[in-house]
């Protein structure tokens, strides 16, 4: 098990005392069967997951017990909601056997965006126990080529153009 904290450093070993700073670093580093527990706080990141776990050893990225980390798409200076470029707090691209659990996921921006976007041949994913809100377009979107997506026990609300608070 590895740990992520807003006060960490990606140069750290990812221990509880010396956590990583970004969820993206965890997503890049985790191997099948490994877990990253994310401490509370707000992470302004667009996390892209491309690694595969296995059926018997999935990759898990989850909240630290009793903490509620927020993952929000960063909003660079001068970038307007509805800009021509999409941004996704979580994007899974050709990923398999991954679990995402226990986050508040919000703030996707762009004309055709989602807070959680399943792309290419992503499959065997568990998205569970999250609050997914305030996307400029959709809360969750899966391309037609994705399959075996389990979307379990999430609260998905207040997405779409009328939900954006600038």
mmCIF file of C-alpha atoms in Angstrom:
data_model
loop_
_atom_site.group_PDB
_atom_site.id
_atom_site.type_symbol
_atom_site.label_atom_id
_atom_site.label_comp_id
_atom_site.label_asym_id
_atom_site.label_seq_id
_atom_site.Cartn_x
_atom_site.Cartn_y
_atom_site.Cartn_z
ATOM 1 C CA UNK A 1 0.000 0.000 0.000
ATOM 2 C CA UNK A 2 1.209 3.490 -0.935
ATOM 3 C CA UNK A 3 -0.024 6.899 0.206
ATOM 4 C CA UNK A 4 -0.742 10.260 -1.444
ATOM 5 C CA UNK A 5 -1.066 13.586 0.383
ATOM 6 C CA UNK A 6 -1.277 17.221 -0.689
ATOM 7 C CA UNK A 7 1.748 17.812 1.563
ATOM 8 C CA UNK A 8 3.829 14.991 0.057
ATOM 9 C CA UNK A 9 6.419 14.887 -2.714
ATOM 10 C CA UNK A 10 6.530 12.650 -5.771
ATOM 11 C CA UNK A 11 10.221 12.127 -4.922
ATOM 12 C CA UNK A 12 9.141 10.390 -1.687
ATOM 13 C CA UNK A 13 8.792 6.591 -1.425
ATOM 14 C CA UNK A 14 4.985 6.791 -0.988
ATOM 15 C CA UNK A 15 4.914 5.647 2.639
ATOM 16 C CA UNK A 16 2.479 6.953 5.243
ATOM 17 C CA UNK A 17 5.220 9.185 6.707
ATOM 18 C CA UNK A 18 6.648 10.183 3.302
ATOM 19 C CA UNK A 19 3.684 10.148 0.866
ATOM 20 C CA UNK A 20 3.571 11.036 -2.804
ATOM 21 C CA UNK A 21 2.050 14.398 -3.726
ATOM 22 C CA UNK A 22 -0.010 13.573 -6.829
ATOM 23 C CA UNK A 23 -2.562 10.962 -7.726
ATOM 24 C CA UNK A 24 -1.036 10.932 -11.224
ATOM 25 C CA UNK A 25 2.277 9.749 -9.766
ATOM 26 C CA UNK A 26 0.441 6.934 -7.988
ATOM 27 C CA UNK A 27 -1.423 6.012 -11.184
ATOM 28 C CA UNK A 28 1.893 5.816 -13.051
ATOM 29 C CA UNK A 29 3.689 3.829 -10.341
ATOM 30 C CA UNK A 30 1.135 1.246 -9.218
ATOM 31 C CA UNK A 31 1.517 -2.334 -10.386
ATOM 32 C CA UNK A 32 -1.099 -5.126 -10.282
ATOM 33 C CA UNK A 33 -2.345 -5.756 -6.751
ATOM 34 C CA UNK A 34 -1.045 -2.472 -5.361
ATOM 35 C CA UNK A 35 -3.126 0.167 -3.593
ATOM 36 C CA UNK A 36 -2.790 3.932 -3.227
ATOM 37 C CA UNK A 37 -4.690 5.524 -0.350
ATOM 38 C CA UNK A 38 -5.280 9.219 -0.942
ATOM 39 C CA UNK A 39 -5.436 11.544 2.061
ATOM 40 C CA UNK A 40 -8.032 14.296 2.369
ATOM 41 C CA UNK A 41 -7.548 17.616 0.608
ATOM 42 C CA UNK A 42 -8.097 18.998 -2.864
ATOM 43 C CA UNK A 43 -6.009 17.689 -5.761
ATOM 44 C CA UNK A 44 -6.123 19.948 -8.819
ATOM 45 C CA UNK A 45 -5.229 17.276 -11.366
ATOM 46 C CA UNK A 46 -6.366 15.630 -14.556
ATOM 47 C CA UNK A 47 -5.371 12.036 -13.789
ATOM 48 C CA UNK A 48 -4.868 9.699 -16.754
ATOM 49 C CA UNK A 49 -4.750 6.002 -15.953
ATOM 50 C CA UNK A 50 -3.264 3.677 -18.564
ATOM 51 C CA UNK A 51 -1.894 0.840 -16.408
ATOM 52 C CA UNK A 52 -3.539 -2.556 -16.067
ATOM 53 C CA UNK A 53 -4.105 -4.641 -13.029
ATOM 54 C CA UNK A 54 -5.233 -8.235 -13.405
ATOM 55 C CA UNK A 55 -8.490 -10.012 -12.568
ATOM 56 C CA UNK A 56 -6.949 -11.412 -9.373
ATOM 57 C CA UNK A 57 -4.806 -8.341 -8.584
ATOM 58 C CA UNK A 58 -6.493 -5.078 -9.590
ATOM 59 C CA UNK A 59 -4.896 -1.657 -9.186
ATOM 60 C CA UNK A 60 -6.774 0.300 -6.506
ATOM 61 C CA UNK A 61 -6.798 4.055 -5.960
ATOM 62 C CA UNK A 62 -8.985 4.873 -2.974
ATOM 63 C CA UNK A 63 -9.596 7.394 -0.240
ATOM 64 C CA UNK A 64 -7.730 7.048 3.039
ATOM 65 C CA UNK A 65 -10.255 5.733 5.610
ATOM 66 C CA UNK A 66 -12.670 8.405 6.862
ATOM 67 C CA UNK A 67 -11.144 11.098 4.618
ATOM 68 C CA UNK A 68 -12.741 12.559 1.488
ATOM 69 C CA UNK A 69 -10.200 13.701 -1.105
ATOM 70 C CA UNK A 70 -11.464 16.007 -3.853
ATOM 71 C CA UNK A 71 -10.131 15.636 -7.400
ATOM 72 C CA UNK A 72 -10.847 18.691 -9.526
ATOM 73 C CA UNK A 73 -9.742 19.542 -13.032
ATOM 74 C CA UNK A 74 -7.272 22.437 -12.830
ATOM 75 C CA UNK A 75 -8.426 25.722 -14.261
ATOM 76 C CA UNK A 76 -5.430 27.562 -15.714
ATOM 77 C CA UNK A 77 -5.512 31.354 -15.627
ATOM 78 C CA UNK A 78 -7.594 32.705 -18.471
ATOM 79 C CA UNK A 79 -9.272 29.376 -19.249
ATOM 80 C CA UNK A 80 -13.028 29.671 -19.544
ATOM 81 C CA UNK A 81 -15.637 27.056 -18.870
ATOM 82 C CA UNK A 82 -16.705 25.752 -22.265
ATOM 83 C CA UNK A 83 -13.235 26.202 -23.761
ATOM 84 C CA UNK A 84 -12.456 24.210 -26.905
ATOM 85 C CA UNK A 85 -10.252 21.754 -25.003
ATOM 86 C CA UNK A 86 -11.721 19.092 -22.718
ATOM 87 C CA UNK A 87 -10.274 18.259 -19.311
ATOM 88 C CA UNK A 88 -11.115 15.201 -17.218
ATOM 89 C CA UNK A 89 -10.363 14.782 -13.491
ATOM 90 C CA UNK A 90 -10.133 11.009 -14.163
ATOM 91 C CA UNK A 91 -9.539 9.557 -17.630
ATOM 92 C CA UNK A 92 -8.944 5.846 -18.125
ATOM 93 C CA UNK A 93 -7.386 5.010 -21.496
ATOM 94 C CA UNK A 94 -6.982 1.343 -22.457
ATOM 95 C CA UNK A 95 -6.858 0.525 -18.749
ATOM 96 C CA UNK A 96 -8.085 -2.721 -17.250
ATOM 97 C CA UNK A 97 -8.769 -4.067 -13.765
ATOM 98 C CA UNK A 98 -8.669 -0.745 -11.943
ATOM 99 C CA UNK A 99 -10.724 0.351 -8.919
ATOM 100 C CA UNK A 100 -11.472 4.006 -8.081
ATOM 101 C CA UNK A 101 -13.210 4.517 -4.756
ATOM 102 C CA UNK A 102 -14.147 7.184 -2.244
ATOM 103 C CA UNK A 103 -13.482 10.488 -4.030
ATOM 104 C CA UNK A 104 -15.346 13.702 -4.647
ATOM 105 C CA UNK A 105 -14.742 14.165 -8.397
ATOM 106 C CA UNK A 106 -15.657 17.530 -9.860
ATOM 107 C CA UNK A 107 -14.945 20.406 -12.168
ATOM 108 C CA UNK A 108 -14.447 18.823 -15.601
ATOM 109 C CA UNK A 109 -14.305 21.595 -18.194
ATOM 110 C CA UNK A 110 -14.726 21.714 -21.957
ATOM 111 C CA UNK A 111 -17.571 21.367 -24.475
ATOM 112 C CA UNK A 112 -17.729 17.562 -24.368
ATOM 113 C CA UNK A 113 -16.213 16.564 -21.072
ATOM 114 C CA UNK A 114 -16.859 14.232 -18.144
ATOM 115 C CA UNK A 115 -15.580 13.981 -14.592
ATOM 116 C CA UNK A 116 -14.773 10.328 -15.274
ATOM 117 C CA UNK A 117 -14.054 9.381 -18.883
ATOM 118 C CA UNK A 118 -13.567 5.779 -20.029
ATOM 119 C CA UNK A 119 -11.723 5.744 -23.371
ATOM 120 C CA UNK A 120 -10.462 3.266 -25.976
ATOM 121 C CA UNK A 121 -10.799 -0.370 -24.881
ATOM 122 C CA UNK A 122 -10.914 0.265 -21.138
ATOM 123 C CA UNK A 123 -12.536 -2.675 -19.355
ATOM 124 C CA UNK A 124 -13.124 -4.368 -16.009
ATOM 125 C CA UNK A 125 -13.250 -1.142 -14.014
ATOM 126 C CA UNK A 126 -14.941 -0.511 -10.670
ATOM 127 C CA UNK A 127 -16.028 3.070 -9.966
ATOM 128 C CA UNK A 128 -17.577 2.990 -6.505
ATOM 129 C CA UNK A 129 -18.498 5.142 -3.541
ATOM 130 C CA UNK A 130 -17.694 8.463 -5.192
ATOM 131 C CA UNK A 131 -19.527 11.763 -5.376
ATOM 132 C CA UNK A 132 -19.347 12.928 -9.004
ATOM 133 C CA UNK A 133 -20.529 16.495 -9.530
ATOM 134 C CA UNK A 134 -20.180 19.859 -11.291
ATOM 135 C CA UNK A 135 -18.949 18.773 -14.710
ATOM 136 C CA UNK A 136 -19.440 21.209 -17.581
ATOM 137 C CA UNK A 137 -21.073 18.332 -19.488
ATOM 138 C CA UNK A 138 -21.353 14.771 -18.150
ATOM 139 C CA UNK A 139 -20.590 13.115 -14.840
ATOM 140 C CA UNK A 140 -19.440 9.781 -16.314
ATOM 141 C CA UNK A 141 -18.943 8.799 -19.949
ATOM 142 C CA UNK A 142 -17.785 5.549 -21.571
ATOM 143 C CA UNK A 143 -16.924 5.187 -25.234
ATOM 144 C CA UNK A 144 -18.663 2.369 -27.117
ATOM 145 C CA UNK A 145 -15.432 0.345 -27.132
ATOM 146 C CA UNK A 146 -15.357 0.110 -23.312
ATOM 147 C CA UNK A 147 -16.899 -2.806 -21.467
ATOM 148 C CA UNK A 148 -17.424 -4.377 -18.045
ATOM 149 C CA UNK A 149 -17.618 -1.037 -16.273
ATOM 150 C CA UNK A 150 -19.114 -1.347 -12.792
ATOM 151 C CA UNK A 151 -20.509 1.966 -11.560
ATOM 152 C CA UNK A 152 -21.582 1.159 -8.017
ATOM 153 C CA UNK A 153 -22.927 3.284 -5.176
ATOM 154 C CA UNK A 154 -21.862 6.652 -6.558
ATOM 155 C CA UNK A 155 -23.758 9.900 -6.102
ATOM 156 C CA UNK A 156 -23.749 11.478 -9.573
ATOM 157 C CA UNK A 157 -25.459 14.865 -9.592
ATOM 158 C CA UNK A 158 -25.419 18.498 -10.731
ATOM 159 C CA UNK A 159 -23.573 17.933 -14.012
ATOM 160 C CA UNK A 160 -24.152 19.837 -17.224
ATOM 161 C CA UNK A 161 -24.044 23.499 -18.238
ATOM 162 C CA UNK A 162 -26.375 24.752 -15.502
ATOM 163 C CA UNK A 163 -24.208 23.184 -12.763
ATOM 164 C CA UNK A 164 -21.013 25.181 -13.362
ATOM 165 C CA UNK A 165 -20.114 27.767 -10.764
ATOM 166 C CA UNK A 166 -17.479 30.192 -12.017
#
